[in-house]
Every structure is written in C-alpha cells, then in structure tokens.
Amino acid sequence: MSTNRRIVLASRPGANNEPRLENFRTEDCGYPVVQDGQVLAKTLFLSVDPYMRCRMNDDTGAHYLSPWQLDHACEGGGVGVVTDSKHKDFHTGDYVESFNWPWQNYSLVSPDGLRKLDPALLGGQLSLSLGALGMPGATALLGVREKGHVMPGANQTFVVSGAAGACGSLAGQIARLEGASHVVGICGSEEKCRLLREELGFDHAVNYRTDNVTDRLKECCPRGIDAYFDNVGGEISETVIKQMNEGSHVILCGQISEYNKDVPYPPPIPQVVTDILKDRNITRERFLLLNYLDKFEEALVQLAKWFHEGKLKAKETVMEGIEKTGEAFVSLMKGGNVGKMIVHVADP
C-alpha cells in the first residue's frame, strides 16, 4: 500500500474572509482497521463545492451542515472503491459514493448514506456521480422542475447565474430540455461565455466582469425574465430580479457571492428588491435537495438518459492528487472552474 494521506482543516479563514491555501494542511496518517459493520474504501475522486465555505466556520449558518473540525480531515462528496468490508451490503470491488467522504486516500466510510454506483450508468466515468449524474445534476433538474415552473410552449425566458459552474451549466441545458424558449447565462469570462453559447446551447451569455449587466439583460431578454436560477446572490441577482416579469419565479439555489460574509442564509436583500418581489408576485423560494430525496433516483435516471442521448453535456475541471484538494476549493471560490470541480485522487 502507498502512503495514506489526508487533508485537514488547519485554520478557519474567519467568517468575513476568503478561504486560503494556508487553511488546509496535508499530512500522513495511519490506515484504519476495519471493524464489524464498517467499510474501508480507496478514494478515487473528491468533490469540492461552494457550500463547503460555510463548513469552514464555527457556525455554518445552516442546520443541516456541521462545521469541519480543526486538525481533522475535511469531508464532502467522494467516490471510491471498497478495499475491505465487514458490512453485509458492501463487498470488495464495489464502487461507492458518499456525501460525507473524508479527504483521505484510504478511509472508513460510514455505511449510512453510502451508495453503490453502476459504472455502466455512468458510461465508465465515475466522476460524473459527483457532477452531472449526481447531486449537482439532481439539484439543477429538480430545481428547474419544482421551483422554475418551466412549461413547453409558454415562450419563457430562463436566466442562470454562475452559468458555467457545476449546477448552472446543467440548469440552463435542462431548462431548454424542459421547454424554455430562451436561455441566458451570466458568468465571469469570455471563455465561459463562448462555452455557454457554442457548446451548451445557451442563446446568450453575459460577462458580469466586463458587461453592463443591466443593459445586456435588456438586450438578451427583451420580453423580460420568467425564471431565474440563482447561484450567486448579491448585486447580480438584484439586477436580474429588477427585470423579472409578473408571476415569475426565482430558484434560490446558491449565494456564492455572499459565502465569505458573516450573514444569515439566505442572505438579506435590499428593501427595493423585496418590494419588487411582492408587487410583481414573484416567488423566491429556497431550493434544498435534501427536501426532495424521494425524487433523487428518478432524477438520476432522467439525467443519465439525456447524457447518453447526447442532449446533456457535462463539463469538468480536474486537479490531480489529493494534495491539490485545498487548492481546488480555493480556486473554485474564485471562479477557477468550468463545470464541476473534481480532484482525481487515484485510479481503481
């Protein structure tokens, strides 16, 4: 066996600061001993996601998220292969996934919430279970269906912020598949704008770093906006809401622009925006995948069907080696990813 290593939380950035590489530390650690009822797995892929910024704080601000502990391995979405098992439901060689996977080469993974993977369903690309055919994909699909009220033939305009990220890049494609007639993405570089238009089928892309977002949205959405998949919050979302139509819908998925601020979740919005929501009867409902777990497997089947038919494209940014996990997370929080940010730890 190669050396076992892990990534621990070395320090907290502070509620109002950006995460830094120094907040993480790579260290050698022992190999776990498997006891009755336990599963030992070799890590193949790790996921880094914006919500993890909340877990770096003593108080995550969300009842369903526990904080990472100092000098302990960080954890999140992960995929691996079982190397030893004393649990009746899991066997050596099984490919498995968990939302609570330690950032460690070899780990004891809790059987609670551990899900077997079917490599055939994933087209042999196991990392997809952390992205398009996993939690981000299900979030995008169920968010559009449950909160977006997209209807075929209704001539609706659908806007996505964080549109080149893990959820956003999928949400725009899914909105089109579900019947939206006009899809517009907001992102942070010309490279990402080209990706949205040329590869992912968006009608228009707005670069919030160089464009006047208000003017560009008026150009791209001359009939106003009917549904908005909100991944970022802050000024961008306030600008979008001001151009939304009567009876339209905000899908409140993420607020990445606010995660480095000590504010409650969802963060407060200005009174003028609150008034617009009320006066135009715009719904702005928080979407949490945990509330729709009964529809998770069905969503994955639909996503896999679209993916294998070539109707849904999955983009990934991959960093190599477990020691890059902290760097991958810091880069993600600065917009350094296109699609899902993944860390490739090892081959099976």
Short mmCIF file of C-alpha atoms in Angstrom, two decimals:
data_model
loop_
_atom_site.label_atom_id
_atom_site.label_comp_id
_atom_site.label_asym_id
_atom_site.label_seq_id
_atom_site.Cartn_x
_atom_site.Cartn_y
_atom_site.Cartn_z
CA MET A 1 0.00 0.00 0.00
CA SER A 2 1.11 3.52 -0.76
CA THR A 3 1.32 6.14 1.99
CA ASN A 4 -2.02 7.15 3.47
CA ARG A 5 -2.51 10.90 3.45
CA ARG A 6 -5.28 13.28 4.37
CA ILE A 7 -6.19 16.96 4.09
CA VAL A 8 -7.16 18.58 7.39
CA LEU A 9 -8.58 21.97 8.28
CA ALA A 10 -5.53 23.78 9.67
CA SER A 11 -7.27 27.07 10.47
CA ARG A 12 -10.52 28.90 9.90
CA PRO A 13 -10.45 31.86 7.48
CA GLY A 14 -12.85 33.92 9.58
CA ALA A 15 -16.48 34.49 8.71
CA ASN A 16 -15.78 37.54 6.52
CA ASN A 17 -12.64 36.40 4.70
CA GLU A 18 -11.89 34.37 1.60
CA PRO A 19 -10.50 30.85 2.12
CA ARG A 20 -6.74 30.49 1.65
CA LEU A 21 -4.40 27.61 0.97
CA GLU A 22 -2.99 28.02 4.49
CA ASN A 23 -6.37 26.98 5.89
CA PHE A 24 -5.57 23.41 4.75
CA ARG A 25 -2.75 21.04 5.60
CA THR A 26 -1.68 17.76 4.01
CA GLU A 27 -0.37 15.15 6.43
CA ASP A 28 0.41 11.44 6.63
CA CYS A 29 -1.94 9.30 8.67
CA GLY A 30 -2.43 5.67 9.64
CA TYR A 31 -4.53 3.08 7.87
CA PRO A 32 -7.88 2.43 9.51
CA VAL A 33 -8.62 -1.00 10.93
CA VAL A 34 -11.95 -2.37 9.73
CA GLN A 35 -14.33 -3.47 12.48
CA ASP A 36 -17.66 -5.28 12.22
CA GLY A 37 -20.18 -3.23 10.25
CA GLN A 38 -17.55 -0.96 8.70
CA VAL A 39 -16.33 -0.35 5.15
CA LEU A 40 -12.79 0.60 4.07
CA ALA A 41 -12.50 2.34 0.70
CA LYS A 42 -9.82 3.74 -1.55
CA THR A 43 -10.61 7.29 -2.66
CA LEU A 44 -10.79 7.82 -6.42
CA PHE A 45 -12.42 11.24 -6.78
CA LEU A 46 -13.29 14.09 -4.43
CA SER A 47 -15.77 16.88 -4.99
CA VAL A 48 -15.27 20.46 -3.86
CA ASP A 49 -18.39 22.63 -3.68
CA PRO A 50 -19.28 26.21 -2.66
CA TYR A 51 -21.33 25.12 0.38
CA MET A 52 -18.09 23.89 1.96
CA ARG A 53 -17.15 27.51 2.65
CA CYS A 54 -19.87 27.50 5.33
CA ARG A 55 -18.34 24.38 6.90
CA MET A 56 -15.07 26.25 7.44
CA ASN A 57 -16.82 28.45 10.04
CA ASP A 58 -17.56 27.54 13.66
CA ASP A 59 -21.19 28.32 12.87
CA THR A 60 -22.21 27.11 9.41
CA GLY A 61 -25.41 29.14 9.41
CA ALA A 62 -27.38 26.10 8.22
CA HIS A 63 -28.97 23.50 10.47
CA TYR A 64 -28.20 20.69 8.01
CA LEU A 65 -24.44 21.43 7.82
CA SER A 66 -21.95 20.66 10.58
CA PRO A 67 -18.66 22.58 10.76
CA TRP A 68 -15.38 20.93 9.83
CA GLN A 69 -13.24 20.38 12.91
CA LEU A 70 -9.75 21.81 13.21
CA ASP A 71 -6.95 19.26 12.68
CA HIS A 72 -9.45 16.68 11.38
CA ALA A 73 -9.91 15.52 7.81
CA CYS A 74 -12.29 17.65 5.78
CA GLU A 75 -15.13 15.80 4.09
CA GLY A 76 -17.66 16.13 1.31
CA GLY A 77 -18.75 14.30 -1.81
CA GLY A 78 -16.48 11.44 -2.82
CA VAL A 79 -16.23 8.31 -4.93
CA GLY A 80 -14.12 5.26 -4.22
CA VAL A 81 -13.77 1.52 -4.41
CA VAL A 82 -14.24 -0.81 -1.44
CA THR A 83 -10.97 -2.50 -0.46
CA ASP A 84 -12.22 -4.28 2.68
CA SER A 85 -15.67 -4.68 4.18
CA LYS A 86 -17.25 -6.17 7.25
CA HIS A 87 -20.70 -4.94 6.29
CA LYS A 88 -23.20 -7.29 4.70
CA ASP A 89 -24.30 -4.84 2.00
CA PHE A 90 -20.87 -3.89 0.65
CA HIS A 91 -18.12 -6.04 -0.84
CA THR A 92 -14.53 -5.64 -2.01
CA GLY A 93 -14.54 -4.13 -5.50
CA ASP A 94 -17.83 -2.24 -5.14
CA TYR A 95 -17.75 1.31 -6.47
CA VAL A 96 -19.40 3.60 -3.94
CA GLU A 97 -20.25 7.23 -3.32
CA SER A 98 -21.00 9.29 -0.22
CA PHE A 99 -21.75 12.92 0.59
CA ASN A 100 -19.57 12.54 3.72
CA TRP A 101 -16.34 11.23 2.22
CA PRO A 102 -13.13 12.14 4.10
CA TRP A 103 -10.38 13.91 2.17
CA GLN A 104 -8.09 10.93 2.67
CA ASN A 105 -6.52 8.24 0.44
CA TYR A 106 -7.95 5.30 2.38
CA SER A 107 -10.85 5.86 4.76
CA LEU A 108 -13.50 4.18 6.79
CA VAL A 109 -16.68 5.42 5.12
CA SER A 110 -19.95 5.26 7.00
CA PRO A 111 -22.39 2.71 5.54
CA ASP A 112 -25.15 5.21 6.34
CA GLY A 113 -25.62 7.19 3.15
CA LEU A 114 -23.11 5.07 1.22
CA ARG A 115 -24.49 4.38 -2.25
CA LYS A 116 -23.33 1.75 -4.73
CA LEU A 117 -22.55 3.03 -8.20
CA ASP A 118 -23.28 1.38 -11.53
CA PRO A 119 -20.29 2.18 -13.79
CA ALA A 120 -22.39 1.34 -16.87
CA LEU A 121 -24.95 4.03 -15.98
CA LEU A 122 -22.06 6.49 -15.72
CA GLY A 123 -20.52 5.42 -19.02
CA GLY A 124 -17.47 4.31 -17.07
CA GLN A 125 -16.79 7.91 -15.96
CA LEU A 126 -17.16 7.59 -12.19
CA SER A 127 -16.59 11.29 -11.52
CA LEU A 128 -19.95 12.05 -13.17
CA SER A 129 -21.64 10.80 -9.99
CA LEU A 130 -20.24 13.92 -8.30
CA GLY A 131 -21.49 16.22 -11.05
CA ALA A 132 -23.96 15.89 -13.90
CA LEU A 133 -25.18 12.46 -12.80
CA GLY A 134 -25.07 13.22 -9.10
CA MET A 135 -26.01 15.89 -6.59
CA PRO A 136 -25.38 18.95 -8.82
CA GLY A 137 -27.33 17.39 -11.69
CA ALA A 138 -30.24 16.43 -9.46
CA THR A 139 -30.20 19.90 -7.91
CA ALA A 140 -30.39 21.50 -11.33
CA LEU A 141 -33.13 19.20 -12.63
CA LEU A 142 -35.34 19.23 -9.54
CA GLY A 143 -34.76 22.94 -9.01
CA VAL A 144 -35.98 23.70 -12.53
CA ARG A 145 -38.94 21.33 -12.22
CA GLU A 146 -40.04 22.06 -8.67
CA LYS A 147 -39.42 25.80 -8.45
CA GLY A 148 -38.94 27.09 -12.00
CA HIS A 149 -42.37 26.26 -13.42
CA VAL A 150 -40.94 25.90 -16.93
CA MET A 151 -43.62 24.82 -19.41
CA PRO A 152 -43.23 23.79 -23.07
CA GLY A 153 -44.83 26.26 -25.45
CA ALA A 154 -45.04 29.07 -22.88
CA ASN A 155 -42.32 31.13 -24.63
CA GLN A 156 -40.43 31.60 -21.36
CA THR A 157 -37.06 33.29 -20.82
CA PHE A 158 -34.81 31.50 -18.35
CA VAL A 159 -31.72 33.16 -16.82
CA VAL A 160 -28.94 31.40 -14.89
CA SER A 161 -26.19 32.99 -12.81
CA GLY A 162 -22.99 31.10 -12.13
CA ALA A 163 -23.89 29.64 -15.51
CA ALA A 164 -20.55 27.96 -16.23
CA GLY A 165 -20.43 26.19 -12.86
CA ALA A 166 -21.47 22.70 -11.83
CA CYS A 167 -25.18 23.46 -11.33
CA GLY A 168 -25.56 26.45 -13.60
CA SER A 169 -24.14 24.80 -16.72
CA LEU A 170 -26.65 21.98 -16.27
CA ALA A 171 -29.62 24.14 -15.24
CA GLY A 172 -29.53 26.11 -18.48
CA GLN A 173 -29.42 22.96 -20.60
CA ILE A 174 -32.18 21.34 -18.55
CA ALA A 175 -34.40 24.42 -18.80
CA ARG A 176 -34.14 24.16 -22.58
CA LEU A 177 -34.93 20.42 -22.48
CA GLU A 178 -37.92 21.13 -20.24
CA GLY A 179 -39.33 23.69 -22.65
CA ALA A 180 -37.78 27.15 -22.07
CA SER A 181 -37.63 29.01 -25.38
CA HIS A 182 -34.85 31.44 -24.46
CA VAL A 183 -31.90 30.68 -22.14
CA VAL A 184 -29.38 33.28 -20.95
CA GLY A 185 -26.32 32.63 -18.77
CA ILE A 186 -24.32 35.02 -16.60
CA CYS A 187 -20.67 34.14 -15.96
CA GLY A 188 -17.25 35.73 -15.40
CA SER A 189 -15.08 35.36 -18.51
CA GLU A 190 -15.25 35.43 -22.31
CA GLU A 191 -14.04 31.81 -22.38
CA LYS A 192 -17.03 30.79 -20.28
CA CYS A 193 -19.39 32.89 -22.41
CA ARG A 194 -18.21 31.10 -25.55
CA LEU A 195 -18.67 27.74 -23.86
CA LEU A 196 -22.27 28.57 -22.97
CA ARG A 197 -23.14 29.73 -26.46
CA GLU A 198 -21.12 27.35 -28.62
CA GLU A 199 -21.19 24.09 -26.63
CA LEU A 200 -24.06 24.18 -24.16
CA GLY A 201 -26.78 25.73 -26.30
CA PHE A 202 -27.42 28.98 -24.40
CA ASP A 203 -28.88 31.73 -26.59
CA HIS A 204 -26.84 34.50 -24.95
CA ALA A 205 -24.12 34.87 -22.32
CA VAL A 206 -23.40 37.91 -20.16
CA ASN A 207 -19.91 38.57 -18.77
CA TYR A 208 -20.56 40.30 -15.45
CA ARG A 209 -16.90 41.38 -15.20
CA THR A 210 -16.89 43.41 -18.43
CA ASP A 211 -20.52 43.94 -19.46
CA ASN A 212 -23.09 46.32 -18.08
CA VAL A 213 -25.33 43.55 -16.73
CA THR A 214 -28.46 45.70 -16.69
CA ASP A 215 -28.09 46.76 -20.32
CA ARG A 216 -27.06 43.31 -21.57
CA LEU A 217 -30.01 41.64 -19.88
CA LYS A 218 -32.36 44.13 -21.56
CA GLU A 219 -30.78 43.23 -24.91
CA CYS A 220 -30.86 39.48 -24.28
CA CYS A 221 -34.28 39.35 -22.59
CA PRO A 222 -36.47 41.88 -24.44
CA ARG A 223 -39.66 40.20 -23.11
CA GLY A 224 -38.40 40.21 -19.53
CA ILE A 225 -37.40 37.20 -17.42
CA ASP A 226 -39.77 34.41 -16.43
CA ALA A 227 -37.48 32.16 -14.34
CA TYR A 228 -34.12 32.78 -12.70
CA PHE A 229 -31.82 30.05 -11.39
CA ASP A 230 -29.86 31.93 -8.73
CA ASN A 231 -26.43 30.52 -7.88
CA VAL A 232 -24.70 33.71 -6.77
CA GLY A 233 -26.92 36.22 -4.94
CA GLY A 234 -25.69 39.76 -4.34
CA GLU A 235 -25.79 42.58 -6.88
CA ILE A 236 -26.07 40.29 -9.90
CA SER A 237 -29.23 38.70 -8.58
CA GLU A 238 -30.71 42.06 -7.58
CA THR A 239 -30.13 43.25 -11.15
CA VAL A 240 -31.84 40.17 -12.59
CA ILE A 241 -34.86 40.42 -10.28
CA LYS A 242 -35.46 44.02 -11.35
CA GLN A 243 -36.11 42.74 -14.90
CA MET A 244 -38.36 39.83 -13.95
CA ASN A 245 -41.94 39.59 -15.12
CA GLU A 246 -45.18 39.48 -13.16
CA GLY A 247 -45.72 35.99 -11.70
CA SER A 248 -42.16 34.85 -12.45
CA HIS A 249 -40.00 32.56 -10.31
CA VAL A 250 -36.60 32.72 -8.60
CA ILE A 251 -34.97 29.34 -7.88
CA LEU A 252 -32.79 30.12 -4.88
CA CYS A 253 -30.07 27.50 -5.22
CA GLY A 254 -26.84 29.15 -4.02
CA GLN A 255 -25.41 32.50 -2.93
CA ILE A 256 -21.70 32.09 -3.59
CA SER A 257 -21.05 35.85 -3.69
CA GLU A 258 -22.16 36.03 -0.05
CA TYR A 259 -20.40 32.97 1.40
CA ASN A 260 -17.38 34.98 2.59
CA LYS A 261 -19.62 37.31 4.61
CA ASP A 262 -20.98 36.84 8.11
CA VAL A 263 -24.65 36.99 7.15
CA PRO A 264 -27.53 34.56 7.63
CA TYR A 265 -28.56 32.16 4.86
CA PRO A 266 -30.33 33.05 2.68
CA PRO A 267 -28.69 36.49 2.95
CA PRO A 268 -30.94 39.54 3.33
CA ILE A 269 -31.87 41.51 0.22
CA PRO A 270 -32.46 45.27 -0.16
CA GLN A 271 -35.96 46.58 0.53
CA VAL A 272 -36.37 47.75 -3.06
CA VAL A 273 -35.88 44.15 -4.25
CA THR A 274 -38.26 42.85 -1.59
CA ASP A 275 -40.86 45.33 -2.82
CA ILE A 276 -40.42 44.18 -6.44
CA LEU A 277 -40.91 40.55 -5.42
CA LYS A 278 -44.10 41.46 -3.59
CA ASP A 279 -45.54 43.89 -6.16
CA ARG A 280 -44.93 41.55 -9.12
CA ASN A 281 -45.92 38.39 -7.24
CA ILE A 282 -42.51 36.83 -7.90
CA THR A 283 -41.81 33.65 -5.96
CA ARG A 284 -38.30 33.42 -4.46
CA GLU A 285 -38.14 30.03 -2.81
CA ARG A 286 -35.08 28.35 -1.40
CA PHE A 287 -34.33 25.03 -3.08
CA LEU A 288 -32.69 22.34 -0.94
CA LEU A 289 -32.11 18.92 -2.48
CA LEU A 290 -32.43 17.29 0.94
CA ASN A 291 -36.15 18.06 0.78
CA TYR A 292 -36.53 16.03 -2.42
CA LEU A 293 -34.55 12.88 -1.70
CA ASP A 294 -37.57 10.76 -2.66
CA LYS A 295 -37.11 12.04 -6.23
CA PHE A 296 -33.31 11.71 -6.33
CA GLU A 297 -33.02 8.31 -8.04
CA GLU A 298 -35.69 9.20 -10.60
CA ALA A 299 -33.81 12.39 -11.39
CA LEU A 300 -30.56 10.47 -11.89
CA VAL A 301 -32.25 8.12 -14.36
CA GLN A 302 -33.53 11.09 -16.39
CA LEU A 303 -30.13 12.82 -16.32
CA ALA A 304 -28.35 9.64 -17.44
CA LYS A 305 -30.83 9.21 -20.31
CA TRP A 306 -30.23 12.74 -21.56
CA PHE A 307 -26.46 12.35 -21.13
CA HIS A 308 -26.25 9.10 -23.09
CA GLU A 309 -28.50 10.56 -25.80
CA GLY A 310 -26.10 13.48 -26.15
CA LYS A 311 -28.72 16.01 -25.04
CA LEU A 312 -26.94 16.95 -21.79
CA LYS A 313 -23.26 17.86 -21.80
CA ALA A 314 -21.12 17.54 -18.67
CA LYS A 315 -18.08 19.78 -18.19
CA GLU A 316 -15.38 19.14 -15.59
CA THR A 317 -12.29 20.89 -14.28
CA VAL A 318 -9.97 18.26 -12.83
CA MET A 319 -7.00 18.68 -10.49
CA GLU A 320 -4.64 15.77 -9.91
CA GLY A 321 -3.66 14.40 -6.50
CA ILE A 322 -5.18 14.56 -3.04
CA GLU A 323 -2.70 17.26 -2.02
CA LYS A 324 -4.45 19.57 -4.55
CA THR A 325 -7.85 19.38 -2.85
CA GLY A 326 -7.46 22.56 -0.83
CA GLU A 327 -6.14 24.38 -3.90
CA ALA A 328 -9.08 23.13 -5.93
CA PHE A 329 -11.51 24.51 -3.36
CA VAL A 330 -9.79 27.91 -3.19
CA SER A 331 -9.79 28.09 -6.99
CA LEU A 332 -13.48 27.15 -7.12
CA MET A 333 -14.38 30.02 -4.81
CA LYS A 334 -12.58 32.41 -7.18
CA GLY A 335 -14.39 31.09 -10.25
CA GLY A 336 -11.48 28.98 -11.50
CA ASN A 337 -13.70 26.12 -12.64
CA VAL A 338 -15.64 25.36 -15.79
CA GLY A 339 -18.38 22.90 -14.89
CA LYS A 340 -17.78 20.62 -11.93
CA MET A 341 -14.53 20.98 -9.98
CA ILE A 342 -13.15 17.50 -9.30
CA VAL A 343 -9.99 16.17 -7.67
CA HIS A 344 -8.71 12.94 -9.18
CA VAL A 345 -7.04 11.13 -6.30
CA ALA A 346 -6.30 7.67 -7.73
CA ASP A 347 -7.27 5.10 -10.32
CA PRO A 348 -9.03 1.92 -9.20
#
